[in-house]
Amino acid sequence: MDVQSRFDRTVCFSFDLDWAPDFMLADFRQLLIETRIPATIFYTHESPECRKLQSLASCEVGIHPNFFKPEPPDEVLDALLAAFPAARGVRNHVLYYHSRLLPLFHRRQIRYLSNELRFLEAGLVPHYDWSGLARLPLFWEDDVHMIYFDRDVSLQRLELQRPGLKVFNFHPVHLYLNSREMAYYTEHKEAIRDPRRGPELRQRSEPGVRTLFSELVAWAREQGALATLGEVADDFRRHAAYGGNFSRYLEEADRLEARLTRGAGKGDDGANG
């Protein structure tokens, strides 16, 4: 299969919830209802609004584990998967990664990892990593855009003419605020979570992440190849075989997972990570 040509015009919208409060998630849910786009939502927590989001037929459920918690990584994963059992895709909080996470993903039937930001890079495609896990790189993310292009939140900056798979990633907090710069978000990071103060801090007079999202949705509809990340991963796996020794890897995965769950990381730098 020519992977490049197959996914050259494919556009995916993804969203990392990042513990956004329910009044922001209610606004986010309404935005998804209005746009009616297929979307992949990476969940960090349970709440009434999270349950409502899961009911949207056009949206795929993924998980967004925080491996900086004191709990072991297998417990972090299991807690999220117990809350969101339909999830088959993962994006780690702050895109954190190390290779010893791979056996944990495989043993929990995770189909893909979308964890590598290759900002505005041409020619992106799905690919397998050395373990046989499908990887779906990100093309763009809202907070990184604001770091690169301070206050210039325009569609022209997105290099949409570049070929390749385009996975866009937004955060409900920036959609709610219509953020234009990270400094504003950082300054008001605590206040915006207050349902009494949050609405007052929304930026309405100038273009921001929310207006960019609307423009990007209109552009994506013209491309005619909108998909969830799960749909892309499934299509890729159907048409591109993994060439490694998968059964041998899984045997090694068992051994590595056993070491992890016993707390083998204490003073054990091993040979795999």
mmCIF file of C-alpha atoms in Angstrom:
data_model
loop_
_atom_site.group_PDB
_atom_site.id
_atom_site.type_symbol
_atom_site.label_atom_id
_atom_site.label_comp_id
_atom_site.label_asym_id
_atom_site.label_seq_id
_atom_site.Cartn_x
_atom_site.Cartn_y
_atom_site.Cartn_z
ATOM 1 C CA MET A 1 0.000 0.000 0.000
ATOM 2 C CA ASP A 2 1.155 3.530 -0.790
ATOM 3 C CA VAL A 3 0.571 4.953 2.679
ATOM 4 C CA GLN A 4 1.381 8.510 1.630
ATOM 5 C CA SER A 5 -1.252 8.695 -1.101
ATOM 6 C CA ARG A 6 -3.870 6.829 0.937
ATOM 7 C CA PHE A 7 -3.813 9.333 3.814
ATOM 8 C CA ASP A 8 -2.593 12.416 1.977
ATOM 9 C CA ARG A 9 -5.893 14.304 2.324
ATOM 10 C CA THR A 10 -7.078 12.786 5.602
ATOM 11 C CA VAL A 11 -7.944 15.285 8.346
ATOM 12 C CA CYS A 12 -8.514 14.358 12.003
ATOM 13 C CA PHE A 13 -9.710 16.537 14.859
ATOM 14 C CA SER A 14 -8.613 15.487 18.337
ATOM 15 C CA PHE A 15 -9.141 17.028 21.749
ATOM 16 C CA ASP A 16 -7.281 16.585 25.051
ATOM 17 C CA LEU A 17 -9.699 17.337 27.903
ATOM 18 C CA ASP A 18 -6.974 18.116 30.460
ATOM 19 C CA TRP A 19 -9.389 18.124 33.418
ATOM 20 C CA ALA A 20 -11.467 20.995 32.012
ATOM 21 C CA PRO A 21 -14.392 21.874 34.326
ATOM 22 C CA ASP A 22 -17.884 20.863 33.312
ATOM 23 C CA PHE A 23 -19.070 24.348 32.321
ATOM 24 C CA MET A 24 -16.287 24.415 29.714
ATOM 25 C CA LEU A 25 -17.076 20.886 28.592
ATOM 26 C CA ALA A 26 -20.747 21.814 28.139
ATOM 27 C CA ASP A 27 -19.638 24.597 25.795
ATOM 28 C CA PHE A 28 -17.283 22.188 24.034
ATOM 29 C CA ARG A 29 -20.030 19.592 23.601
ATOM 30 C CA GLN A 30 -22.316 22.182 22.034
ATOM 31 C CA LEU A 31 -19.525 23.141 19.635
ATOM 32 C CA LEU A 32 -19.204 19.515 18.523
ATOM 33 C CA ILE A 33 -22.971 19.210 18.094
ATOM 34 C CA GLU A 34 -23.019 22.325 15.918
ATOM 35 C CA THR A 35 -20.073 21.330 13.723
ATOM 36 C CA ARG A 36 -21.019 17.607 13.478
ATOM 37 C CA ILE A 37 -17.441 16.570 12.772
ATOM 38 C CA PRO A 38 -15.975 13.146 13.534
ATOM 39 C CA ALA A 39 -13.669 13.694 16.486
ATOM 40 C CA THR A 40 -11.425 11.800 18.883
ATOM 41 C CA ILE A 41 -11.637 12.910 22.507
ATOM 42 C CA PHE A 42 -8.867 11.939 24.909
ATOM 43 C CA TYR A 43 -10.347 11.786 28.406
ATOM 44 C CA THR A 44 -8.528 12.620 31.629
ATOM 45 C CA HIS A 45 -11.342 12.208 34.154
ATOM 46 C CA GLU A 46 -14.972 11.310 34.766
ATOM 47 C CA SER A 47 -17.753 13.872 35.212
ATOM 48 C CA PRO A 48 -21.405 14.400 34.190
ATOM 49 C CA GLU A 49 -20.324 16.339 31.098
ATOM 50 C CA CYS A 50 -17.778 13.677 30.176
ATOM 51 C CA ARG A 51 -20.591 11.142 30.181
ATOM 52 C CA LYS A 52 -22.639 13.384 27.886
ATOM 53 C CA LEU A 53 -19.688 13.773 25.542
ATOM 54 C CA GLN A 54 -19.390 10.003 25.254
ATOM 55 C CA SER A 55 -22.964 9.860 23.972
ATOM 56 C CA LEU A 56 -22.092 11.839 20.821
ATOM 57 C CA ALA A 57 -22.260 9.337 17.982
ATOM 58 C CA SER A 58 -19.633 11.084 15.852
ATOM 59 C CA CYS A 59 -16.968 11.017 18.567
ATOM 60 C CA GLU A 60 -14.409 8.359 19.433
ATOM 61 C CA VAL A 61 -13.297 7.770 23.021
ATOM 62 C CA GLY A 62 -9.578 7.786 23.814
ATOM 63 C CA ILE A 63 -7.662 8.204 27.053
ATOM 64 C CA HIS A 64 -5.116 10.812 28.172
ATOM 65 C CA PRO A 65 -3.183 9.246 31.065
ATOM 66 C CA ASN A 66 -1.043 11.315 33.390
ATOM 67 C CA PHE A 67 2.050 9.247 34.158
ATOM 68 C CA PHE A 68 3.389 11.908 36.523
ATOM 69 C CA LYS A 69 1.018 10.665 39.203
ATOM 70 C CA PRO A 70 2.526 8.751 42.132
ATOM 71 C CA GLU A 71 0.637 5.590 41.145
ATOM 72 C CA PRO A 72 2.400 3.015 38.934
ATOM 73 C CA PRO A 73 1.659 3.422 35.212
ATOM 74 C CA ASP A 74 -0.329 0.192 34.986
ATOM 75 C CA GLU A 75 -2.681 1.458 37.704
ATOM 76 C CA VAL A 76 -3.068 4.810 35.950
ATOM 77 C CA LEU A 77 -4.005 3.040 32.716
ATOM 78 C CA ASP A 78 -6.351 0.568 34.376
ATOM 79 C CA ALA A 79 -8.237 3.306 36.215
ATOM 80 C CA LEU A 80 -8.848 5.238 32.994
ATOM 81 C CA LEU A 81 -9.781 2.137 31.016
ATOM 82 C CA ALA A 82 -12.230 1.119 33.739
ATOM 83 C CA ALA A 83 -13.884 4.520 33.329
ATOM 84 C CA PHE A 84 -13.632 4.524 29.521
ATOM 85 C CA PRO A 85 -13.673 0.862 28.403
ATOM 86 C CA ALA A 86 -14.337 1.732 24.747
ATOM 87 C CA ALA A 87 -10.966 3.477 24.426
ATOM 88 C CA ARG A 88 -8.485 1.904 22.027
ATOM 89 C CA GLY A 89 -6.296 4.956 21.496
ATOM 90 C CA VAL A 90 -3.925 6.767 23.839
ATOM 91 C CA ARG A 91 -2.280 10.159 23.962
ATOM 92 C CA ASN A 92 -0.217 10.697 27.083
ATOM 93 C CA HIS A 93 -0.471 13.915 29.075
ATOM 94 C CA VAL A 94 2.229 16.394 27.944
ATOM 95 C CA LEU A 95 3.096 13.771 25.307
ATOM 96 C CA TYR A 96 5.255 11.953 27.847
ATOM 97 C CA TYR A 97 6.655 8.627 26.689
ATOM 98 C CA HIS A 98 9.185 5.912 27.416
ATOM 99 C CA SER A 99 9.515 2.479 25.833
ATOM 100 C CA ARG A 100 8.514 0.548 28.949
ATOM 101 C CA LEU A 101 4.982 1.837 28.500
ATOM 102 C CA LEU A 102 4.614 -0.207 25.308
ATOM 103 C CA PRO A 103 3.925 -3.597 26.916
ATOM 104 C CA LEU A 104 1.299 -1.967 29.115
ATOM 105 C CA PHE A 105 -0.473 -0.650 26.017
ATOM 106 C CA HIS A 106 -0.290 -3.937 24.140
ATOM 107 C CA ARG A 107 -1.639 -6.030 26.995
ATOM 108 C CA ARG A 108 -4.627 -3.708 27.239
ATOM 109 C CA GLN A 109 -5.482 -3.975 23.530
ATOM 110 C CA ILE A 110 -4.541 -0.389 22.739
ATOM 111 C CA ARG A 111 -4.592 -0.048 18.931
ATOM 112 C CA TYR A 112 -2.694 3.196 18.465
ATOM 113 C CA LEU A 113 -0.681 5.920 20.145
ATOM 114 C CA SER A 114 -0.966 9.551 19.017
ATOM 115 C CA ASN A 115 1.847 11.056 21.010
ATOM 116 C CA GLU A 116 4.384 12.591 18.649
ATOM 117 C CA LEU A 117 3.974 16.244 17.685
ATOM 118 C CA ARG A 118 5.711 17.029 14.397
ATOM 119 C CA PHE A 119 4.523 20.584 14.101
ATOM 120 C CA LEU A 120 3.492 21.626 10.553
ATOM 121 C CA GLU A 121 5.695 18.913 9.023
ATOM 122 C CA ALA A 122 4.911 17.760 5.487
ATOM 123 C CA GLY A 123 4.447 14.120 4.525
ATOM 124 C CA LEU A 124 3.174 12.715 7.824
ATOM 125 C CA VAL A 125 1.744 9.188 7.665
ATOM 126 C CA PRO A 126 0.616 6.482 10.086
ATOM 127 C CA HIS A 127 3.395 4.024 10.868
ATOM 128 C CA TYR A 128 4.264 1.118 13.132
ATOM 129 C CA ASP A 129 6.795 1.459 15.906
ATOM 130 C CA TRP A 130 9.257 -1.331 16.713
ATOM 131 C CA SER A 131 6.677 -3.085 18.898
ATOM 132 C CA GLY A 132 3.933 -3.166 16.282
ATOM 133 C CA LEU A 133 1.842 -0.367 17.785
ATOM 134 C CA ALA A 134 0.339 1.987 15.204
ATOM 135 C CA ARG A 135 1.541 5.575 15.614
ATOM 136 C CA LEU A 136 -0.458 8.580 14.411
ATOM 137 C CA PRO A 137 1.663 11.751 14.607
ATOM 138 C CA LEU A 138 0.145 15.162 15.281
ATOM 139 C CA PHE A 139 0.467 17.869 12.647
ATOM 140 C CA TRP A 140 -0.677 20.808 14.795
ATOM 141 C CA GLU A 141 -1.647 21.740 18.363
ATOM 142 C CA ASP A 142 -3.245 24.925 19.669
ATOM 143 C CA ASP A 143 -0.897 25.736 22.550
ATOM 144 C CA VAL A 144 2.214 25.165 20.440
ATOM 145 C CA HIS A 145 0.758 27.430 17.739
ATOM 146 C CA MET A 146 0.434 30.208 20.315
ATOM 147 C CA ILE A 147 4.042 29.687 21.398
ATOM 148 C CA TYR A 148 5.296 29.799 17.801
ATOM 149 C CA PHE A 149 3.034 32.568 16.479
ATOM 150 C CA ASP A 150 2.227 34.800 19.445
ATOM 151 C CA ARG A 151 -1.191 36.463 18.900
ATOM 152 C CA ASP A 152 -1.283 35.469 15.210
ATOM 153 C CA VAL A 153 -3.949 32.767 15.370
ATOM 154 C CA SER A 154 -4.696 32.677 11.660
ATOM 155 C CA LEU A 155 -5.418 29.864 9.236
ATOM 156 C CA GLN A 156 -2.602 31.050 6.975
ATOM 157 C CA ARG A 157 -0.022 29.939 9.550
ATOM 158 C CA LEU A 158 -1.106 26.290 9.344
ATOM 159 C CA GLU A 159 0.616 25.415 6.041
ATOM 160 C CA LEU A 160 -2.458 23.473 4.955
ATOM 161 C CA GLN A 161 -1.128 23.017 1.433
ATOM 162 C CA ARG A 162 1.555 20.652 2.703
ATOM 163 C CA PRO A 163 0.898 16.990 1.863
ATOM 164 C CA GLY A 164 0.319 14.305 4.459
ATOM 165 C CA LEU A 165 -1.970 13.191 7.259
ATOM 166 C CA LYS A 166 -3.176 16.153 9.314
ATOM 167 C CA VAL A 167 -4.064 15.460 12.934
ATOM 168 C CA PHE A 168 -5.126 18.666 14.677
ATOM 169 C CA ASN A 169 -5.272 18.859 18.455
ATOM 170 C CA PHE A 170 -7.307 21.328 20.510
ATOM 171 C CA HIS A 171 -7.972 21.811 24.217
ATOM 172 C CA PRO A 172 -11.469 22.752 25.460
ATOM 173 C CA VAL A 173 -10.006 25.460 27.689
ATOM 174 C CA HIS A 174 -8.515 27.292 24.697
ATOM 175 C CA LEU A 175 -11.688 26.842 22.667
ATOM 176 C CA TYR A 176 -13.696 28.261 25.559
ATOM 177 C CA LEU A 177 -11.389 31.245 26.102
ATOM 178 C CA ASN A 178 -10.761 31.795 22.387
ATOM 179 C CA SER A 179 -7.117 32.015 23.469
ATOM 180 C CA ARG A 180 -4.662 34.109 21.485
ATOM 181 C CA GLU A 181 -1.521 33.823 23.604
ATOM 182 C CA MET A 182 -0.233 31.482 26.264
ATOM 183 C CA ALA A 183 0.646 34.379 28.580
ATOM 184 C CA TYR A 184 -3.042 35.239 29.008
ATOM 185 C CA TYR A 185 -3.926 31.635 29.772
ATOM 186 C CA THR A 186 -1.067 31.298 32.260
ATOM 187 C CA GLU A 187 -2.017 34.525 34.029
ATOM 188 C CA HIS A 188 -5.640 33.427 34.506
ATOM 189 C CA LYS A 189 -5.112 29.668 34.772
ATOM 190 C CA GLU A 190 -6.785 29.329 38.173
ATOM 191 C CA ALA A 191 -9.527 31.920 37.710
ATOM 192 C CA ILE A 192 -10.812 30.462 34.447
ATOM 193 C CA ARG A 193 -11.834 27.259 36.228
ATOM 194 C CA ASP A 194 -14.299 29.205 38.365
ATOM 195 C CA PRO A 195 -17.752 29.085 36.685
ATOM 196 C CA ARG A 196 -18.429 32.605 37.974
ATOM 197 C CA ARG A 197 -15.228 34.139 36.617
ATOM 198 C CA GLY A 198 -14.536 31.973 33.574
ATOM 199 C CA PRO A 199 -17.176 33.607 31.338
ATOM 200 C CA GLU A 200 -15.761 37.057 32.084
ATOM 201 C CA LEU A 201 -12.325 36.002 30.867
ATOM 202 C CA ARG A 202 -13.391 34.809 27.422
ATOM 203 C CA GLN A 203 -11.799 36.770 24.587
ATOM 204 C CA ARG A 204 -14.509 37.839 22.183
ATOM 205 C CA SER A 205 -13.192 40.845 20.292
ATOM 206 C CA GLU A 206 -10.316 39.343 18.289
ATOM 207 C CA PRO A 207 -9.525 36.100 16.445
ATOM 208 C CA GLY A 208 -8.316 33.235 18.607
ATOM 209 C CA VAL A 209 -8.303 29.454 18.898
ATOM 210 C CA ARG A 210 -12.097 29.205 18.722
ATOM 211 C CA THR A 211 -12.405 31.273 15.559
ATOM 212 C CA LEU A 212 -9.492 29.339 14.064
ATOM 213 C CA PHE A 213 -11.286 26.081 14.865
ATOM 214 C CA SER A 214 -14.387 27.245 12.960
ATOM 215 C CA GLU A 215 -12.295 28.223 9.945
ATOM 216 C CA LEU A 216 -10.412 24.948 10.053
ATOM 217 C CA VAL A 217 -13.631 22.914 10.154
ATOM 218 C CA ALA A 218 -14.859 24.744 7.038
ATOM 219 C CA TRP A 219 -11.561 24.019 5.272
ATOM 220 C CA ALA A 220 -11.611 20.349 6.351
ATOM 221 C CA ARG A 221 -15.106 19.826 4.960
ATOM 222 C CA GLU A 222 -13.822 20.895 1.562
ATOM 223 C CA GLN A 223 -11.119 18.220 1.776
ATOM 224 C CA GLY A 224 -13.798 15.541 2.079
ATOM 225 C CA ALA A 225 -11.698 13.077 4.106
ATOM 226 C CA LEU A 226 -12.572 13.658 7.764
ATOM 227 C CA ALA A 227 -12.002 10.684 10.081
ATOM 228 C CA THR A 228 -11.452 9.759 13.695
ATOM 229 C CA LEU A 229 -8.008 8.600 14.722
ATOM 230 C CA GLY A 230 -9.423 5.141 15.367
ATOM 231 C CA GLU A 231 -10.725 4.963 11.792
ATOM 232 C CA VAL A 232 -7.311 5.962 10.443
ATOM 233 C CA ALA A 233 -5.562 3.389 12.641
ATOM 234 C CA ASP A 234 -7.948 0.615 11.593
ATOM 235 C CA ASP A 235 -7.581 1.459 7.908
ATOM 236 C CA PHE A 236 -3.806 1.545 8.224
ATOM 237 C CA ARG A 237 -3.676 -1.790 10.040
ATOM 238 C CA ARG A 238 -5.895 -3.422 7.407
ATOM 239 C CA HIS A 239 -3.671 -2.352 4.541
ATOM 240 C CA ALA A 240 -0.148 -2.284 6.009
ATOM 241 C CA ALA A 241 1.251 -5.359 7.726
ATOM 242 C CA TYR A 242 3.606 -5.101 10.686
ATOM 243 C CA GLY A 243 6.881 -6.738 9.671
ATOM 244 C CA GLY A 244 8.387 -7.471 13.075
ATOM 245 C CA ASN A 245 8.391 -10.549 15.289
ATOM 246 C CA PHE A 246 5.229 -9.731 17.205
ATOM 247 C CA SER A 247 4.943 -12.938 19.241
ATOM 248 C CA ARG A 248 8.539 -12.635 20.405
ATOM 249 C CA TYR A 249 7.924 -9.049 21.396
ATOM 250 C CA LEU A 250 4.897 -10.018 23.471
ATOM 251 C CA GLU A 251 6.966 -12.558 25.384
ATOM 252 C CA GLU A 252 9.409 -9.788 26.210
ATOM 253 C CA ALA A 253 6.486 -7.522 27.040
ATOM 254 C CA ASP A 254 5.314 -9.951 29.708
ATOM 255 C CA ARG A 255 8.724 -9.892 31.313
ATOM 256 C CA LEU A 256 8.981 -6.105 31.207
ATOM 257 C CA GLU A 257 5.491 -5.602 32.591
ATOM 258 C CA ALA A 258 6.238 -7.940 35.475
ATOM 259 C CA ARG A 259 9.326 -5.898 36.291
ATOM 260 C CA LEU A 260 7.342 -2.665 36.132
ATOM 261 C CA THR A 261 4.567 -3.857 38.386
ATOM 262 C CA ARG A 262 7.107 -5.102 40.937
ATOM 263 C CA GLY A 263 8.636 -1.624 41.027
ATOM 264 C CA ALA A 264 11.722 -2.700 39.122
ATOM 265 C CA GLY A 265 12.375 0.892 38.110
ATOM 266 C CA LYS A 266 14.043 1.542 41.466
ATOM 267 C CA GLY A 267 17.687 1.625 40.541
ATOM 268 C CA ASP A 268 17.123 -0.608 37.506
ATOM 269 C CA ASP A 269 17.976 1.215 34.307
ATOM 270 C CA GLY A 270 17.674 -2.016 32.290
ATOM 271 C CA ALA A 271 18.402 -2.322 28.602
ATOM 272 C CA ASN A 272 14.991 -1.342 27.262
ATOM 273 C CA GLY A 273 14.285 2.223 27.829
#
